[in-house]
């Protein structure tokens, strides 16, 4: 199933998950066990990251996306980055996706890796989108950044670049995580004014331990509302309380987003079935 069709039902909010492949040093079965539990929650689709744990685990994206779709009966989306790939390498990966019946791709530029010379066949995600669109056969999603991409000149330039990705053929967008809903609403306004009319899913990451928040915020630059920082400070030395507060904060964000008519919620599950279940239980009747 092409996931863009999920957004045609305007009376329901799409609810999706993201998972990542384990490092090469861990057996793939470790994630398979978690996937059984995560898929049992029946999200609308699950996306699988690409290369985030190092280039060596890239073909695991296809294996995991295939498992989710073909064995566990949940639609999957395979992430694919292009900055370190030639056209021939992208062609080979697309063929692998086709063989595994994968129909949906989140097309990304990816980050530059220090010491690795980029291939330069694709400079931006929009070029990958256009390339795959021309070949046909896949539904294409793109990434977006409510608080602006870290390399962008400013938020306006970023949204104008985002428009290029949509014009190239991305029919659905998934946002970077954020903790301040008002930043997301301001971004939505900019995007709609720029003529971006495709569905945009809000990326929500439940923060459940302190090192996770420090790592994520330094990587993606999400701003932290005072309310959020107070919660982190109060519970930083009580892991269970911090986990529960992180879940409650994410649920509160989601309730507000749904009430404001968001197209979809994309939950960064961090491969944690407990957290995915707690949040699904709290919001499923609201979707
Ligand atoms: P682009 O859309 O190409 O944008 C990158 C920068 O270039 C932006 O600053 C943009 O404003 C600018 N730009 C775009 N087009 C133009 C143009 N025509 N002219 C001038 N400037 C332009 N990384 C991974 O490695 N693996 C993953 O699985 C992964 N999954 C992700 C999922 C989501 C939902 C998100 C939000 C991010 C994900 N990332 C992943 C991170 C992503 O690869 C990085 O954020 C990367 O730096 C940018 O990728 P992009 O596809 O957004 O790039």
PDB file of N, CA, C and O and ligand atoms in Angstrom, residues 49-50 79 81 106 108-111 124-125 143-145 149 151-152 158 161 164-165 174 176 268, ligand 1:
ATOM      1  N   UNK A  49      14.979   3.418   9.793  1.00  0.00           N
ATOM      2  CA  UNK A  49      16.060   4.340   9.436  1.00  0.00           C
ATOM      3  C   UNK A  49      17.149   3.616   8.638  1.00  0.00           C
ATOM      4  O   UNK A  49      17.225   2.378   8.616  1.00  0.00           O
ATOM      5  N   UNK A  50      17.998   4.439   8.031  1.00  0.00           N
ATOM      6  CA  UNK A  50      19.009   3.940   7.100  1.00  0.00           C
ATOM      7  C   UNK A  50      20.376   4.478   7.476  1.00  0.00           C
ATOM      8  O   UNK A  50      20.565   5.702   7.541  1.00  0.00           O
ATOM      9  N   UNK A  79      13.825   4.183   4.924  1.00  0.00           N
ATOM     10  CA  UNK A  79      14.564   5.431   4.733  1.00  0.00           C
ATOM     11  C   UNK A  79      15.713   5.129   3.761  1.00  0.00           C
ATOM     12  O   UNK A  79      16.241   4.013   3.730  1.00  0.00           O
ATOM     13  N   UNK A  81      19.268   7.329   2.228  1.00  0.00           N
ATOM     14  CA  UNK A  81      20.049   8.563   2.097  1.00  0.00           C
ATOM     15  C   UNK A  81      20.908   8.488   0.834  1.00  0.00           C
ATOM     16  O   UNK A  81      21.236   7.399   0.359  1.00  0.00           O
ATOM     17  N   UNK A 106      11.365   6.957   2.408  1.00  0.00           N
ATOM     18  CA  UNK A 106      11.614   8.303   2.925  1.00  0.00           C
ATOM     19  C   UNK A 106      12.962   8.718   2.343  1.00  0.00           C
ATOM     20  O   UNK A 106      14.014   8.189   2.738  1.00  0.00           O
ATOM     21  N   UNK A 108      16.113  10.889   1.658  1.00  0.00           N
ATOM     22  CA  UNK A 108      16.882  11.854   2.457  1.00  0.00           C
ATOM     23  C   UNK A 108      18.227  12.150   1.807  1.00  0.00           C
ATOM     24  O   UNK A 108      18.784  11.303   1.099  1.00  0.00           O
ATOM     25  N   UNK A 109      18.742  13.339   2.125  1.00  0.00           N
ATOM     26  CA  UNK A 109      20.123  13.605   1.715  1.00  0.00           C
ATOM     27  C   UNK A 109      21.075  12.841   2.618  1.00  0.00           C
ATOM     28  O   UNK A 109      22.046  12.244   2.169  1.00  0.00           O
ATOM     29  N   UNK A 110      20.830  12.865   3.934  1.00  0.00           N
ATOM     30  CA  UNK A 110      21.768  12.282   4.892  1.00  0.00           C
ATOM     31  C   UNK A 110      22.782  13.317   5.331  1.00  0.00           C
ATOM     32  O   UNK A 110      22.853  14.408   4.765  1.00  0.00           O
ATOM     33  N   UNK A 111      23.551  12.974   6.359  1.00  0.00           N
ATOM     34  CA  UNK A 111      24.551  13.908   6.876  1.00  0.00           C
ATOM     35  C   UNK A 111      25.918  13.610   6.272  1.00  0.00           C
ATOM     36  O   UNK A 111      26.242  12.452   5.998  1.00  0.00           O
ATOM     37  N   UNK A 124      21.095  17.154  -2.923  1.00  0.00           N
ATOM     38  CA  UNK A 124      19.990  17.400  -1.997  1.00  0.00           C
ATOM     39  C   UNK A 124      18.974  16.258  -2.101  1.00  0.00           C
ATOM     40  O   UNK A 124      18.888  15.586  -3.134  1.00  0.00           O
ATOM     41  N   UNK A 125      18.170  16.140  -1.056  1.00  0.00           N
ATOM     42  CA  UNK A 125      17.130  15.096  -1.060  1.00  0.00           C
ATOM     43  C   UNK A 125      16.196  15.273  -2.260  1.00  0.00           C
ATOM     44  O   UNK A 125      15.727  14.283  -2.831  1.00  0.00           O
ATOM     45  N   UNK A 143      11.822  14.584   4.558  1.00  0.00           N
ATOM     46  CA  UNK A 143      11.959  15.085   5.938  1.00  0.00           C
ATOM     47  C   UNK A 143      11.744  16.597   5.960  1.00  0.00           C
ATOM     48  O   UNK A 143      12.012  17.282   4.970  1.00  0.00           O
ATOM     49  N   UNK A 144      11.259  17.111   7.106  1.00  0.00           N
ATOM     50  CA  UNK A 144      11.139  18.562   7.262  1.00  0.00           C
ATOM     51  C   UNK A 144      11.508  18.936   8.699  1.00  0.00           C
ATOM     52  O   UNK A 144      11.539  18.070   9.589  1.00  0.00           O
ATOM     53  N   UNK A 145      11.768  20.228   8.904  1.00  0.00           N
ATOM     54  CA  UNK A 145      12.391  20.681  10.153  1.00  0.00           C
ATOM     55  C   UNK A 145      11.619  21.868  10.729  1.00  0.00           C
ATOM     56  O   UNK A 145      11.814  23.003  10.273  1.00  0.00           O
ATOM     57  N   UNK A 149      16.369  23.434   9.367  1.00  0.00           N
ATOM     58  CA  UNK A 149      17.490  22.490   9.311  1.00  0.00           C
ATOM     59  C   UNK A 149      18.754  23.215   9.781  1.00  0.00           C
ATOM     60  O   UNK A 149      18.919  24.403   9.491  1.00  0.00           O
ATOM     61  N   UNK A 151      21.720  23.444   8.811  1.00  0.00           N
ATOM     62  CA  UNK A 151      22.579  24.113   7.818  1.00  0.00           C
ATOM     63  C   UNK A 151      21.877  25.260   7.092  1.00  0.00           C
ATOM     64  O   UNK A 151      22.519  25.985   6.327  1.00  0.00           O
ATOM     65  N   UNK A 152      20.571  25.406   7.306  1.00  0.00           N
ATOM     66  CA  UNK A 152      19.818  26.388   6.505  1.00  0.00           C
ATOM     67  C   UNK A 152      20.149  27.812   6.933  1.00  0.00           C
ATOM     68  O   UNK A 152      20.394  28.080   8.107  1.00  0.00           O
ATOM     69  N   UNK A 158      14.797  27.631   4.365  1.00  0.00           N
ATOM     70  CA  UNK A 158      14.611  26.188   4.545  1.00  0.00           C
ATOM     71  C   UNK A 158      13.264  25.736   3.983  1.00  0.00           C
ATOM     72  O   UNK A 158      13.169  24.681   3.330  1.00  0.00           O
ATOM     73  N   UNK A 161      13.319  25.693   0.259  1.00  0.00           N
ATOM     74  CA  UNK A 161      14.000  24.481  -0.208  1.00  0.00           C
ATOM     75  C   UNK A 161      13.097  23.253  -0.059  1.00  0.00           C
ATOM     76  O   UNK A 161      13.105  22.357  -0.899  1.00  0.00           O
ATOM     77  N   UNK A 164      10.892  22.707  -2.905  1.00  0.00           N
ATOM     78  CA  UNK A 164      11.536  22.059  -4.067  1.00  0.00           C
ATOM     79  C   UNK A 164      11.418  20.538  -3.967  1.00  0.00           C
ATOM     80  O   UNK A 164      11.239  19.829  -4.944  1.00  0.00           O
ATOM     81  N   UNK A 165      11.522  20.055  -2.714  1.00  0.00           N
ATOM     82  CA  UNK A 165      11.437  18.594  -2.497  1.00  0.00           C
ATOM     83  C   UNK A 165      10.022  18.101  -2.820  1.00  0.00           C
ATOM     84  O   UNK A 165       9.844  17.034  -3.392  1.00  0.00           O
ATOM     85  N   UNK A 174       7.600  14.113   6.881  1.00  0.00           N
ATOM     86  CA  UNK A 174       7.689  13.713   8.298  1.00  0.00           C
ATOM     87  C   UNK A 174       8.647  14.685   8.981  1.00  0.00           C
ATOM     88  O   UNK A 174       9.752  14.938   8.478  1.00  0.00           O
ATOM     89  N   UNK A 176      11.145  16.487  11.865  1.00  0.00           N
ATOM     90  CA  UNK A 176      12.142  16.295  12.916  1.00  0.00           C
ATOM     91  C   UNK A 176      11.421  16.400  14.266  1.00  0.00           C
ATOM     92  O   UNK A 176      10.382  17.055  14.364  1.00  0.00           O
ATOM     93  N   UNK A 268       8.837   8.464  17.377  1.00  0.00           N
ATOM     94  CA  UNK A 268      10.183   7.879  17.410  1.00  0.00           C
ATOM     95  C   UNK A 268      10.205   6.902  18.586  1.00  0.00           C
ATOM     96  O   UNK A 268      10.324   7.331  19.739  1.00  0.00           O
TER      97      UNK A 268
HETATM   98  P1  LIG B   1      17.673  18.174   2.283  1.00  0.00           P
HETATM   99  O1  LIG B   1      16.215  18.251   2.114  1.00  0.00           O
HETATM  100  O2  LIG B   1      18.514  17.994   1.040  1.00  0.00           O
HETATM  101  O3  LIG B   1      18.140  19.513   3.028  1.00  0.00           O
HETATM  102  C1  LIG B   1      19.471  19.626   3.543  1.00  0.00           C
HETATM  103  C2  LIG B   1      19.859  21.110   3.613  1.00  0.00           C
HETATM  104  O4  LIG B   1      20.009  21.630   2.289  1.00  0.00           O
HETATM  105  C3  LIG B   1      18.812  21.984   4.286  1.00  0.00           C
HETATM  106  O5  LIG B   1      19.488  22.984   5.014  1.00  0.00           O
HETATM  107  C4  LIG B   1      18.045  22.609   3.116  1.00  0.00           C
HETATM  108  O6  LIG B   1      17.484  23.877   3.434  1.00  0.00           O
HETATM  109  C5  LIG B   1      19.142  22.728   2.067  1.00  0.00           C
HETATM  110  N1  LIG B   1      18.654  22.585   0.677  1.00  0.00           N
HETATM  111  C6  LIG B   1      17.783  21.673   0.212  1.00  0.00           C
HETATM  112  N2  LIG B   1      17.595  21.819  -1.107  1.00  0.00           N
HETATM  113  C7  LIG B   1      18.380  22.871  -1.510  1.00  0.00           C
HETATM  114  C8  LIG B   1      18.630  23.516  -2.753  1.00  0.00           C
HETATM  115  N3  LIG B   1      18.043  23.104  -3.878  1.00  0.00           N
HETATM  116  N4  LIG B   1      19.508  24.568  -2.775  1.00  0.00           N
HETATM  117  C9  LIG B   1      20.120  24.986  -1.626  1.00  0.00           C
HETATM  118  N5  LIG B   1      19.915  24.413  -0.407  1.00  0.00           N
HETATM  119  C10 LIG B   1      19.058  23.359  -0.359  1.00  0.00           C
HETATM  120  N6  LIG B   1      19.591  10.507   8.505  1.00  0.00           N
HETATM  121  C11 LIG B   1      20.107   9.292   8.221  1.00  0.00           C
HETATM  122  O7  LIG B   1      21.320   9.178   7.993  1.00  0.00           O
HETATM  123  N7  LIG B   1      19.309   8.165   8.169  1.00  0.00           N
HETATM  124  C12 LIG B   1      17.983   8.215   8.381  1.00  0.00           C
HETATM  125  O8  LIG B   1      17.300   7.181   8.337  1.00  0.00           O
HETATM  126  C13 LIG B   1      17.391   9.486   8.695  1.00  0.00           C
HETATM  127  N8  LIG B   1      16.059   9.601   8.910  1.00  0.00           N
HETATM  128  C14 LIG B   1      15.503  10.839   9.133  1.00  0.00           C
HETATM  129  C15 LIG B   1      14.105  10.938   9.310  1.00  0.00           C
HETATM  130  C16 LIG B   1      13.516  12.181   9.558  1.00  0.00           C
HETATM  131  C17 LIG B   1      12.008  12.266   9.727  1.00  0.00           C
HETATM  132  C18 LIG B   1      14.321  13.349   9.651  1.00  0.00           C
HETATM  133  C19 LIG B   1      13.685  14.678   9.938  1.00  0.00           C
HETATM  134  C20 LIG B   1      15.699  13.252   9.467  1.00  0.00           C
HETATM  135  C21 LIG B   1      16.309  12.017   9.203  1.00  0.00           C
HETATM  136  N9  LIG B   1      17.701  11.884   9.008  1.00  0.00           N
HETATM  137  C22 LIG B   1      18.232  10.642   8.739  1.00  0.00           C
HETATM  138  C23 LIG B   1      18.579  13.053   9.118  1.00  0.00           C
HETATM  139  C24 LIG B   1      18.858  13.734   7.763  1.00  0.00           C
HETATM  140  O9  LIG B   1      19.591  12.864   6.929  1.00  0.00           O
HETATM  141  C25 LIG B   1      19.663  15.013   8.030  1.00  0.00           C
HETATM  142  O10 LIG B   1      18.893  15.934   8.746  1.00  0.00           O
HETATM  143  C26 LIG B   1      20.321  15.664   6.819  1.00  0.00           C
HETATM  144  O11 LIG B   1      21.245  16.644   7.285  1.00  0.00           O
HETATM  145  C27 LIG B   1      19.352  16.371   5.860  1.00  0.00           C
HETATM  146  O12 LIG B   1      18.612  15.486   5.128  1.00  0.00           O
HETATM  147  P2  LIG B   1      17.349  16.017   4.257  1.00  0.00           P
HETATM  148  O13 LIG B   1      16.859  14.875   3.495  1.00  0.00           O
HETATM  149  O14 LIG B   1      16.414  16.765   5.102  1.00  0.00           O
HETATM  150  O15 LIG B   1      18.139  17.039   3.280  1.00  0.00           O
END
